[in-house]
Amino acid sequence: MSLKTDYSLSELAKLNIHFIGIGGSGMSGIARIMLAKGFTVSGSDKNDSAMLTSLKALGAKVEVGHKQENLGAADLVIISAAIDENNPELALARKKMIPVAARAQALAWLMSESTSIAVAGTHGKTTTTAMLAVALQTAGADPSFAVGGTINTAGTNAHSGSGSIFIAEADESDGSFLAYKPSGAIITNVELDHVDHFADEEAVFKVFEQFISSIQDNGFLVACGDDAGVKQLLTRITRKDLKILLYGQGENNDFQIQRIQLDPLSSLATVSSTGRRVGELSLSVVGKHNLLNALAAFTAASALNMAEDKLFAGLKSFTGTRRRFELKGEVSGVKVIDDYGHHPTEIIATLTAAKNLAQSARVLVIFQPHRYSRTAAFSEQFSAALSNADFTFLLEVYAASEKPIPGVSSLMIARNMDQSKVKFEPSMLEVVSEITKMAKSGDVIITLGAGDISSLGEPILQSLADR
C-alpha cells in the first residue's frame, strides 16, 4: 500500500491532522493557519507552554506529553525535525500506515495555491520575513505568513490572510526548504552554518542552488549583492527565466541604501534604484543589518508592484520580533536585551548594535553556545566575535538534539579570549548574580544564544531590582 504524499487545500480540509511537537515555532504557525482555515487539528508537545494554550483557544485538541492515545483518529501526521522514530505517536502512525509528513511539506501544501515568497539565507530570515509581512499588510495586501518567531506588533508567528500572497521563512538547516517551490524568493546571505547537516561550504552552495532551481518558472529572486556568498552563488546559476533583483550598498545593486544613519534606538537610510531616489527608509529597529533586511523586504514587495510609500510606512512601523535584539526591560539604567544570535556573524552584528546603544557604557554578555558541532567548528570565530563585548560570561553548550562531542565545551571559546574579559560559568543562577553585581547604570546586558538562555531576562531584571 502506497501512502499519499500530496494534498490540495480542499483535501486537507477533510482530514484529522495531528501534529507531533505542535508547540515549536514552525509547527505552531502551520497549525495556527490550518485552524484559521477551519481544518481539524490535534497535537502534542513534550512540555506545556503559552503556545499550547493559544492553540487550544483556537480550537486545537492539544495534549502535554507524547503517548499513543494522542494519535486518536488521525488521517495525517505532521512531525517536526526534533521528533525521532521512537516517539510513541509516530511509531503507532507508522504501524497503522497513516501518512506522515515533515513540517516543511505541510507548509508547502498551504503555500501551493498562493503567490508565495520564501525568505532564505544563513542570517536574517526571521526578521526579513516579518518585515515583509508587516510592509505588505500596511500596503493592504493582507498576506498569509509563517515566521520562525513572534512578530511584536502582530503578537503571532503566523496568519491566514485574505489576500493571494503567502510569505514563509525558508530554513536551509536540513534542506527541507526545497519543498516550497515558491513564486519568488529572497536570499539574504550564504555562509556555512548547521555543520551537523552540511559537511562544508560547498554543500551549502549546492542546497542553495537547488533552492533557486525550485523557484517556479518566470519567478523572481531578490538577493543581497554585497554578500560574498551570494555573489559566488549567482555565478553558479544558469536559469534565464528568473527576474533577479539585487539589493545592498554597492553600485551594482538594483536597490541601494545610502547615507546610512545608525542611532541608538533607530536606523535611517536613503533608498535609490537605478539612479532614482525612491525614498527614506526609517526603522524603529537598530543596526545596518536591519536596514539591509528591510531593503530586501522592500525589493521583494516592489517586485509584487506594491505602493512604495505604504511599504516605507509599514517598515517604519515594524518594531521587531521576539528574541531578535528584544528589549526585556530596564532597571536602574541597565538595559537587558535578549537575542537569538548563535553564529559568529550574527553575534558581531548584535554586538555592534549593542555598542551603539550603550555609547560610552559597557556591553555585558551571557552567551550560550548552541550545539556541540557548531561550537567545535566555529570556536575561534566565536572568540573573536565575543571579544567585541566588554565582558562575556560563557554558559555550557546547549546540546539541542546532539550528543556531547568529547573535548568540546564552552572552554574552547574562553581559551582564545582575553582572560580579563571572559568567565566560564555553567550555573545560570551564578551568572545572574555575578552579572547584576557587575552592571552599572548605562550598561547593556545581552543574553545571547538559541537555547534556553532566553529564560534569563526576567531573573536578571528581578536581580537588578533587588540590589
Short mmCIF file of C-alpha atoms in Angstrom, two decimals:
data_model
loop_
_atom_site.label_atom_id
_atom_site.label_comp_id
_atom_site.label_asym_id
_atom_site.label_seq_id
_atom_site.Cartn_x
_atom_site.Cartn_y
_atom_site.Cartn_z
CA MET A 1 0.00 0.00 0.00
CA SER A 2 1.46 3.35 -1.02
CA LEU A 3 0.87 6.33 1.23
CA LYS A 4 -0.43 9.61 -0.16
CA THR A 5 2.28 12.28 -0.27
CA ASP A 6 0.49 15.29 -1.72
CA TYR A 7 -2.67 17.14 -0.75
CA SER A 8 -4.67 20.10 -2.03
CA LEU A 9 -6.18 22.52 0.48
CA SER A 10 -9.63 21.07 -0.18
CA GLU A 11 -8.32 17.58 0.63
CA LEU A 12 -6.60 18.76 3.82
CA ALA A 13 -9.87 20.33 4.96
CA LYS A 14 -11.46 16.87 5.14
CA LEU A 15 -8.75 15.27 7.30
CA ASN A 16 -8.00 14.91 11.00
CA ILE A 17 -4.48 16.37 11.14
CA HIS A 18 -2.23 15.55 14.11
CA PHE A 19 0.98 17.46 14.93
CA ILE A 20 3.72 15.79 16.98
CA GLY A 21 5.70 18.65 18.53
CA ILE A 22 2.95 21.20 17.93
CA GLY A 23 4.41 23.80 20.30
CA GLY A 24 7.53 24.53 18.23
CA SER A 25 7.85 27.86 16.43
CA GLY A 26 7.44 26.36 12.97
CA MET A 27 4.86 23.70 13.82
CA SER A 28 2.62 26.03 15.81
CA GLY A 29 2.49 28.52 12.94
CA ILE A 30 1.30 25.87 10.49
CA ALA A 31 -1.27 24.61 13.00
CA ARG A 32 -2.49 28.18 13.53
CA ILE A 33 -3.04 28.71 9.80
CA MET A 34 -4.85 25.38 9.44
CA LEU A 35 -7.13 26.23 12.36
CA ALA A 36 -7.92 29.60 10.78
CA LYS A 37 -8.95 27.75 7.62
CA GLY A 38 -11.31 25.56 9.63
CA PHE A 39 -9.22 22.38 9.48
CA THR A 40 -9.46 19.74 12.24
CA VAL A 41 -6.20 19.92 14.22
CA SER A 42 -4.84 17.97 17.17
CA GLY A 43 -1.34 17.78 18.57
CA SER A 44 1.03 17.02 21.39
CA ASP A 45 4.18 18.50 22.83
CA LYS A 46 6.70 17.46 25.44
CA ASN A 47 6.07 20.49 27.66
CA ASP A 48 3.17 22.83 28.30
CA SER A 49 3.57 26.40 27.06
CA ALA A 50 1.74 29.61 26.26
CA MET A 51 1.76 28.48 22.63
CA LEU A 52 -0.24 25.36 23.52
CA THR A 53 -2.74 27.47 25.44
CA SER A 54 -3.13 29.73 22.40
CA LEU A 55 -3.69 26.80 20.04
CA LYS A 56 -6.28 25.29 22.38
CA ALA A 57 -8.13 28.61 22.39
CA LEU A 58 -8.21 28.48 18.59
CA GLY A 59 -9.84 25.05 18.63
CA ALA A 60 -6.99 22.54 18.56
CA LYS A 61 -7.13 19.44 20.74
CA VAL A 62 -3.70 19.52 22.40
CA GLU A 63 -2.08 17.13 24.89
CA VAL A 64 1.05 17.59 27.01
CA GLY A 65 3.35 14.59 26.74
CA HIS A 66 3.72 12.00 23.99
CA LYS A 67 1.65 8.83 24.16
CA GLN A 68 -0.06 6.58 21.63
CA GLU A 69 -3.61 7.53 22.53
CA ASN A 70 -2.93 11.13 21.49
CA LEU A 71 -3.00 9.98 17.87
CA GLY A 72 -6.76 9.47 18.04
CA ALA A 73 -8.44 9.19 14.64
CA ALA A 74 -5.66 10.99 12.76
CA ASP A 75 -5.67 10.76 8.97
CA LEU A 76 -2.39 12.66 8.56
CA VAL A 77 0.53 13.22 10.94
CA ILE A 78 2.87 16.22 10.78
CA ILE A 79 6.24 15.94 12.58
CA SER A 80 8.95 18.41 13.46
CA ALA A 81 12.63 17.66 12.88
CA ALA A 82 13.05 17.12 16.63
CA ILE A 83 10.80 14.01 16.64
CA ASP A 84 12.65 10.70 16.44
CA GLU A 85 11.33 7.36 15.27
CA ASN A 86 10.97 6.09 18.84
CA ASN A 87 8.23 8.62 19.60
CA PRO A 88 5.17 6.51 20.57
CA GLU A 89 2.76 8.55 18.46
CA LEU A 90 4.97 8.38 15.39
CA ALA A 91 5.62 4.67 15.90
CA LEU A 92 1.87 3.99 16.03
CA ALA A 93 1.27 6.12 12.94
CA ARG A 94 3.86 4.08 11.05
CA LYS A 95 2.28 0.83 12.26
CA LYS A 96 -1.19 1.97 11.22
CA MET A 97 0.10 3.17 7.81
CA ILE A 98 -1.06 6.73 8.46
CA PRO A 99 0.69 9.22 6.11
CA VAL A 100 3.45 11.17 7.88
CA ALA A 101 4.77 14.49 6.57
CA ALA A 102 7.56 16.82 7.65
CA ARG A 103 6.77 20.35 8.78
CA ALA A 104 8.19 21.84 5.57
CA GLN A 105 5.97 19.66 3.39
CA ALA A 106 2.88 20.73 5.33
CA LEU A 107 3.82 24.38 4.86
CA ALA A 108 4.40 23.75 1.15
CA TRP A 109 0.83 22.43 0.83
CA LEU A 110 -0.52 25.59 2.49
CA MET A 111 1.52 27.78 0.13
CA SER A 112 0.71 25.86 -3.04
CA GLU A 113 -2.36 27.84 -4.14
CA SER A 114 -0.91 31.30 -3.40
CA THR A 115 1.64 33.70 -4.83
CA SER A 116 4.35 32.51 -2.49
CA ILE A 117 7.59 34.14 -1.35
CA ALA A 118 10.17 32.09 0.53
CA VAL A 119 12.73 34.02 2.57
CA ALA A 120 16.03 32.18 2.84
CA GLY A 121 19.61 32.92 3.90
CA THR A 122 22.02 31.96 6.65
CA HIS A 123 21.16 35.03 8.73
CA GLY A 124 18.25 37.48 8.89
CA LYS A 125 15.47 35.19 7.67
CA THR A 126 13.07 35.71 10.57
CA THR A 127 13.38 39.50 10.65
CA THR A 128 13.18 39.86 6.85
CA THR A 129 10.11 37.60 6.65
CA ALA A 130 8.41 39.56 9.42
CA MET A 131 9.31 42.91 7.83
CA LEU A 132 7.87 41.80 4.50
CA ALA A 133 4.66 40.63 6.18
CA VAL A 134 4.18 43.94 8.03
CA ALA A 135 5.04 46.01 4.93
CA LEU A 136 2.54 44.10 2.77
CA GLN A 137 -0.14 44.38 5.45
CA THR A 138 0.33 48.15 5.51
CA ALA A 139 0.10 48.17 1.71
CA GLY A 140 -3.31 46.48 2.01
CA ALA A 141 -2.36 43.02 0.75
CA ASP A 142 -3.27 41.01 3.92
CA PRO A 143 -0.83 38.19 3.18
CA SER A 144 -0.70 34.84 4.89
CA PHE A 145 2.62 34.31 6.64
CA ALA A 146 4.61 31.78 8.64
CA VAL A 147 7.60 33.17 10.53
CA GLY A 148 10.09 31.45 12.81
CA GLY A 149 9.45 33.98 15.57
CA THR A 150 6.67 36.08 17.01
CA ILE A 151 6.18 39.49 15.34
CA ASN A 152 5.93 42.07 18.10
CA THR A 153 3.21 44.19 16.51
CA ALA A 154 1.08 41.18 15.49
CA GLY A 155 1.70 39.11 18.63
CA THR A 156 1.81 35.97 16.48
CA ASN A 157 4.14 33.92 14.29
CA ALA A 158 1.58 33.05 11.63
CA HIS A 159 -1.57 34.36 9.98
CA SER A 160 -4.05 33.14 7.40
CA GLY A 161 -4.70 36.23 5.31
CA SER A 162 -7.49 37.09 2.90
CA GLY A 163 -5.04 38.06 0.15
CA SER A 164 -3.37 35.97 -2.52
CA ILE A 165 0.20 36.26 -1.16
CA PHE A 166 1.86 33.78 1.22
CA ILE A 167 5.22 34.62 2.85
CA ALA A 168 7.25 31.88 4.53
CA GLU A 169 10.57 31.77 6.31
CA ALA A 170 12.63 29.13 4.49
CA ASP A 171 15.10 27.36 6.75
CA GLU A 172 18.03 25.73 4.96
CA SER A 173 19.28 23.88 8.06
CA ASP A 174 18.24 20.43 6.84
CA GLY A 175 17.46 21.15 3.19
CA SER A 176 13.72 20.90 3.75
CA PHE A 177 13.08 24.33 2.19
CA LEU A 178 13.36 22.62 -1.20
CA ALA A 179 9.74 21.50 -0.71
CA TYR A 180 8.30 25.02 -1.01
CA LYS A 181 8.67 25.70 -4.77
CA PRO A 182 7.82 29.42 -4.33
CA SER A 183 6.75 32.01 -6.87
CA GLY A 184 9.64 34.17 -5.71
CA ALA A 185 12.40 34.09 -3.12
CA ILE A 186 14.75 36.22 -1.05
CA ILE A 187 18.29 35.15 -0.17
CA THR A 188 19.83 37.44 2.45
CA ASN A 189 23.29 35.83 2.57
CA VAL A 190 25.05 32.49 2.17
CA GLU A 191 27.55 31.18 4.71
CA LEU A 192 28.47 27.87 6.34
CA ASP A 193 26.31 27.01 9.34
CA HIS A 194 24.42 23.93 10.58
CA VAL A 195 27.60 21.86 10.42
CA ASP A 196 25.62 18.93 11.83
CA HIS A 197 23.98 18.73 8.38
CA PHE A 198 26.44 20.37 5.96
CA ALA A 199 29.95 18.94 5.69
CA ASP A 200 31.43 22.09 4.19
CA GLU A 201 30.68 25.36 2.39
CA GLU A 202 30.29 23.55 -0.92
CA ALA A 203 27.36 21.55 0.49
CA VAL A 204 25.70 24.84 1.48
CA PHE A 205 26.11 26.27 -2.02
CA LYS A 206 24.67 23.12 -3.56
CA VAL A 207 21.49 23.25 -1.47
CA PHE A 208 21.01 26.95 -2.26
CA GLU A 209 21.48 26.15 -5.96
CA GLN A 210 18.72 23.57 -5.63
CA PHE A 211 16.57 26.13 -3.80
CA ILE A 212 16.91 28.61 -6.66
CA SER A 213 16.10 25.83 -9.13
CA SER A 214 12.91 25.14 -7.17
CA ILE A 215 11.52 28.65 -7.80
CA GLN A 216 8.60 28.48 -10.21
CA ASP A 217 9.05 29.26 -13.91
CA ASN A 218 9.39 33.01 -14.63
CA GLY A 219 9.59 33.74 -10.90
CA PHE A 220 11.85 36.23 -9.19
CA LEU A 221 14.86 36.17 -6.89
CA VAL A 222 15.83 39.00 -4.55
CA ALA A 223 19.41 38.65 -3.27
CA CYS A 224 21.99 40.70 -1.40
CA GLY A 225 24.51 41.83 -3.99
CA ASP A 226 27.00 42.85 -1.28
CA ASP A 227 27.29 39.39 0.24
CA ALA A 228 30.33 37.35 -0.83
CA GLY A 229 28.41 34.08 -0.58
CA VAL A 230 25.54 35.39 -2.69
CA LYS A 231 27.96 36.69 -5.33
CA GLN A 232 29.55 33.26 -5.58
CA LEU A 233 26.16 31.55 -5.66
CA LEU A 234 24.90 33.72 -8.52
CA THR A 235 27.84 32.70 -10.71
CA ARG A 236 26.55 29.12 -10.49
CA ILE A 237 23.00 29.93 -11.64
CA THR A 238 22.16 29.07 -15.25
CA ARG A 239 18.43 29.83 -15.30
CA LYS A 240 17.46 32.58 -17.73
CA ASP A 241 13.76 32.89 -16.85
CA LEU A 242 14.26 34.31 -13.34
CA LYS A 243 13.95 38.01 -12.70
CA ILE A 244 16.92 38.70 -10.39
CA LEU A 245 16.90 41.85 -8.26
CA LEU A 246 19.96 42.71 -6.19
CA TYR A 247 19.95 44.92 -3.10
CA GLY A 248 22.65 46.37 -0.87
CA GLN A 249 25.04 49.31 -0.63
CA GLY A 250 27.15 48.65 -3.71
CA GLU A 251 26.54 50.37 -7.02
CA ASN A 252 25.91 47.05 -8.76
CA ASN A 253 22.61 46.63 -6.89
CA ASP A 254 19.17 47.34 -8.33
CA PHE A 255 18.10 48.80 -4.97
CA GLN A 256 20.65 50.63 -2.82
CA ILE A 257 20.78 52.15 0.65
CA GLN A 258 22.89 55.27 1.02
CA ARG A 259 23.51 57.98 3.63
CA ILE A 260 23.12 55.48 6.47
CA GLN A 261 22.46 56.84 9.96
CA LEU A 262 22.62 54.42 12.87
CA ASP A 263 21.15 55.84 16.08
CA PRO A 264 20.99 54.01 19.44
CA LEU A 265 17.29 53.14 19.02
CA SER A 266 16.62 53.57 15.29
CA SER A 267 18.14 53.42 11.80
CA LEU A 268 17.80 55.59 8.71
CA ALA A 269 18.92 55.41 5.08
CA THR A 270 18.03 56.73 1.65
CA VAL A 271 16.82 54.18 -0.89
CA SER A 272 17.62 54.58 -4.57
CA SER A 273 17.03 52.40 -7.61
CA THR A 274 18.97 52.70 -10.88
CA GLY A 275 19.73 56.34 -10.12
CA ARG A 276 16.21 57.23 -8.94
CA ARG A 277 15.78 58.39 -5.35
CA VAL A 278 12.98 56.15 -4.09
CA GLY A 279 12.54 57.49 -0.54
CA GLU A 280 13.63 57.40 3.10
CA LEU A 281 13.88 54.09 4.91
CA SER A 282 13.27 54.91 8.58
CA LEU A 283 13.28 51.99 11.03
CA SER A 284 12.42 51.55 14.68
CA VAL A 285 14.96 48.71 14.92
CA VAL A 286 18.73 49.10 15.10
CA GLY A 287 21.74 48.18 13.03
CA LYS A 288 22.92 48.26 9.43
CA HIS A 289 22.00 44.59 9.12
CA ASN A 290 18.35 45.53 9.74
CA LEU A 291 18.49 48.27 7.10
CA LEU A 292 19.61 45.56 4.67
CA ASN A 293 16.86 43.20 5.86
CA ALA A 294 14.32 45.97 5.33
CA LEU A 295 15.72 46.72 1.88
CA ALA A 296 15.33 43.03 0.98
CA ALA A 297 11.68 43.17 2.05
CA PHE A 298 11.13 46.43 0.15
CA THR A 299 12.72 45.00 -3.01
CA ALA A 300 10.54 41.87 -2.90
CA ALA A 301 7.40 43.92 -2.29
CA SER A 302 8.36 46.15 -5.22
CA ALA A 303 8.55 43.03 -7.39
CA LEU A 304 4.91 42.50 -6.41
CA ASN A 305 4.09 46.06 -7.56
CA MET A 306 3.13 47.38 -4.11
CA ALA A 307 2.89 51.13 -3.42
CA GLU A 308 6.30 52.40 -2.31
CA ASP A 309 5.03 54.98 0.19
CA LYS A 310 2.93 52.40 2.01
CA LEU A 311 5.84 49.97 2.11
CA PHE A 312 8.04 52.62 3.76
CA ALA A 313 5.28 53.31 6.28
CA GLY A 314 4.92 49.62 7.06
CA LEU A 315 8.64 49.15 7.56
CA LYS A 316 8.77 52.17 9.85
CA SER A 317 6.01 50.64 12.00
CA PHE A 318 7.93 47.38 12.40
CA THR A 319 9.20 47.02 15.98
CA GLY A 320 10.97 43.68 15.69
CA THR A 321 10.37 40.06 16.56
CA ARG A 322 10.81 38.23 19.81
CA ARG A 323 14.39 37.20 20.58
CA ARG A 324 15.89 39.49 17.93
CA PHE A 325 17.57 42.30 19.92
CA GLU A 326 14.48 42.26 22.11
CA LEU A 327 14.49 44.75 24.99
CA LYS A 328 13.26 42.77 28.01
CA GLY A 329 13.31 45.78 30.32
CA GLU A 330 15.42 48.41 32.07
CA VAL A 331 16.20 48.68 35.79
CA SER A 332 18.41 51.33 37.39
CA GLY A 333 19.59 52.47 33.98
CA VAL A 334 20.68 48.96 32.94
CA LYS A 335 19.02 47.67 29.75
CA VAL A 336 18.51 43.92 29.38
CA ILE A 337 18.29 42.58 25.82
CA ASP A 338 17.65 39.05 24.60
CA ASP A 339 18.94 37.92 21.21
CA TYR A 340 18.81 34.66 19.27
CA GLY A 341 22.23 35.09 17.65
CA HIS A 342 24.14 31.80 17.65
CA HIS A 343 26.58 32.18 14.74
CA PRO A 344 29.71 34.39 14.86
CA THR A 345 28.44 36.65 12.05
CA GLU A 346 25.16 37.21 13.91
CA ILE A 347 27.00 37.93 17.15
CA ILE A 348 29.15 40.60 15.51
CA ALA A 349 26.04 42.35 14.14
CA THR A 350 24.28 42.15 17.51
CA LEU A 351 27.25 43.46 19.50
CA THR A 352 27.83 46.29 17.01
CA ALA A 353 24.24 47.43 17.59
CA ALA A 354 24.65 46.97 21.35
CA LYS A 355 27.80 49.12 21.46
CA ASN A 356 25.92 51.85 19.64
CA LEU A 357 23.10 51.56 22.17
CA ALA A 358 25.45 51.62 25.16
CA GLN A 359 27.50 54.53 23.78
CA SER A 360 30.24 55.13 26.40
CA ALA A 361 28.89 52.47 28.80
CA ARG A 362 29.63 48.74 28.67
CA VAL A 363 28.14 45.75 26.89
CA LEU A 364 27.98 42.69 29.17
CA VAL A 365 27.16 39.37 27.51
CA ILE A 366 25.94 35.98 28.65
CA PHE A 367 26.47 33.57 25.75
CA GLN A 368 25.17 30.03 25.49
CA PRO A 369 26.70 28.19 22.51
CA HIS A 370 24.14 26.19 20.53
CA ARG A 371 25.13 22.62 19.55
CA TYR A 372 28.47 20.91 20.09
CA SER A 373 29.10 20.64 16.35
CA ARG A 374 28.76 24.40 15.83
CA THR A 375 30.95 25.13 18.87
CA ALA A 376 33.68 22.84 17.55
CA ALA A 377 33.54 24.27 14.03
CA PHE A 378 33.49 27.96 14.98
CA SER A 379 35.18 28.21 18.39
CA GLU A 380 37.87 30.64 17.20
CA GLN A 381 35.32 32.79 15.34
CA PHE A 382 33.12 32.85 18.46
CA SER A 383 36.11 34.02 20.49
CA ALA A 384 36.81 36.85 18.07
CA ALA A 385 33.16 37.90 17.84
CA LEU A 386 32.60 37.90 21.60
CA SER A 387 35.76 39.94 22.13
CA ASN A 388 33.69 42.91 20.94
CA ALA A 389 31.88 42.80 24.29
CA ASP A 390 33.32 44.41 27.41
CA PHE A 391 32.80 41.18 29.37
CA THR A 392 31.40 37.76 28.48
CA PHE A 393 30.03 35.00 30.68
CA LEU A 394 30.00 31.65 28.91
CA LEU A 395 27.39 29.09 29.82
CA GLU A 396 27.89 25.45 28.84
CA VAL A 397 26.86 24.32 25.36
CA TYR A 398 23.12 23.87 24.75
CA ALA A 399 23.01 20.43 23.15
CA ALA A 400 19.71 20.72 21.29
CA SER A 401 19.31 17.22 19.83
CA GLU A 402 23.03 16.43 19.74
CA LYS A 403 25.08 14.08 21.87
CA PRO A 404 28.18 15.61 23.50
CA ILE A 405 31.39 15.56 21.48
CA PRO A 406 34.42 14.63 23.63
CA GLY A 407 36.59 17.65 24.36
CA VAL A 408 34.04 20.17 23.05
CA SER A 409 32.76 22.71 25.55
CA SER A 410 32.49 26.46 26.05
CA LEU A 411 36.03 26.39 27.42
CA MET A 412 37.19 26.14 23.79
CA ILE A 413 35.83 29.64 23.25
CA ALA A 414 37.12 31.03 26.56
CA ARG A 415 40.71 29.88 25.97
CA ASN A 416 41.10 32.15 22.93
CA MET A 417 39.78 35.29 24.64
CA ASP A 418 41.36 37.91 26.88
CA GLN A 419 41.07 36.21 30.27
CA SER A 420 40.24 39.51 31.97
CA LYS A 421 37.12 39.79 29.76
CA VAL A 422 35.65 36.31 29.98
CA LYS A 423 34.47 33.76 32.55
CA PHE A 424 33.18 30.24 32.01
CA GLU A 425 30.29 29.78 34.43
CA PRO A 426 27.92 26.85 33.77
CA SER A 427 25.50 27.82 36.56
CA MET A 428 22.73 30.09 35.33
CA LEU A 429 21.93 31.19 38.88
CA GLU A 430 25.53 32.22 39.50
CA VAL A 431 25.72 34.06 36.16
CA VAL A 432 22.61 36.09 37.01
CA SER A 433 24.08 37.01 40.37
CA GLU A 434 27.51 37.95 39.01
CA ILE A 435 26.38 39.98 36.02
CA THR A 436 23.90 42.03 38.03
CA LYS A 437 26.57 42.80 40.66
CA MET A 438 28.85 43.96 37.85
CA ALA A 439 26.31 46.10 35.95
CA LYS A 440 26.24 49.89 36.30
CA SER A 441 23.79 52.50 35.05
CA GLY A 442 24.06 52.86 31.26
CA ASP A 443 25.35 49.32 30.73
CA VAL A 444 23.65 46.90 28.34
CA ILE A 445 23.27 43.24 29.34
CA ILE A 446 22.64 40.77 26.50
CA THR A 447 21.53 37.17 26.83
CA LEU A 448 22.73 35.59 23.61
CA GLY A 449 22.04 32.22 22.03
CA ALA A 450 19.39 29.92 20.53
CA GLY A 451 18.86 27.70 23.60
CA ASP A 452 17.09 28.17 26.91
CA ILE A 453 19.18 31.23 27.78
CA SER A 454 16.12 33.25 26.77
CA SER A 455 14.68 32.39 30.21
CA LEU A 456 17.24 34.59 31.99
CA GLY A 457 15.79 38.00 31.10
CA GLU A 458 13.24 38.16 33.90
CA PRO A 459 15.58 36.83 36.63
CA ILE A 460 18.20 39.38 35.63
CA LEU A 461 15.69 42.24 35.81
CA GLN A 462 14.49 40.99 39.19
CA SER A 463 18.05 40.68 40.46
CA LEU A 464 18.80 44.23 39.32
CA ALA A 465 15.71 45.46 41.14
CA ASP A 466 16.71 43.61 44.34
CA ARG A 467 20.22 45.10 44.56
#
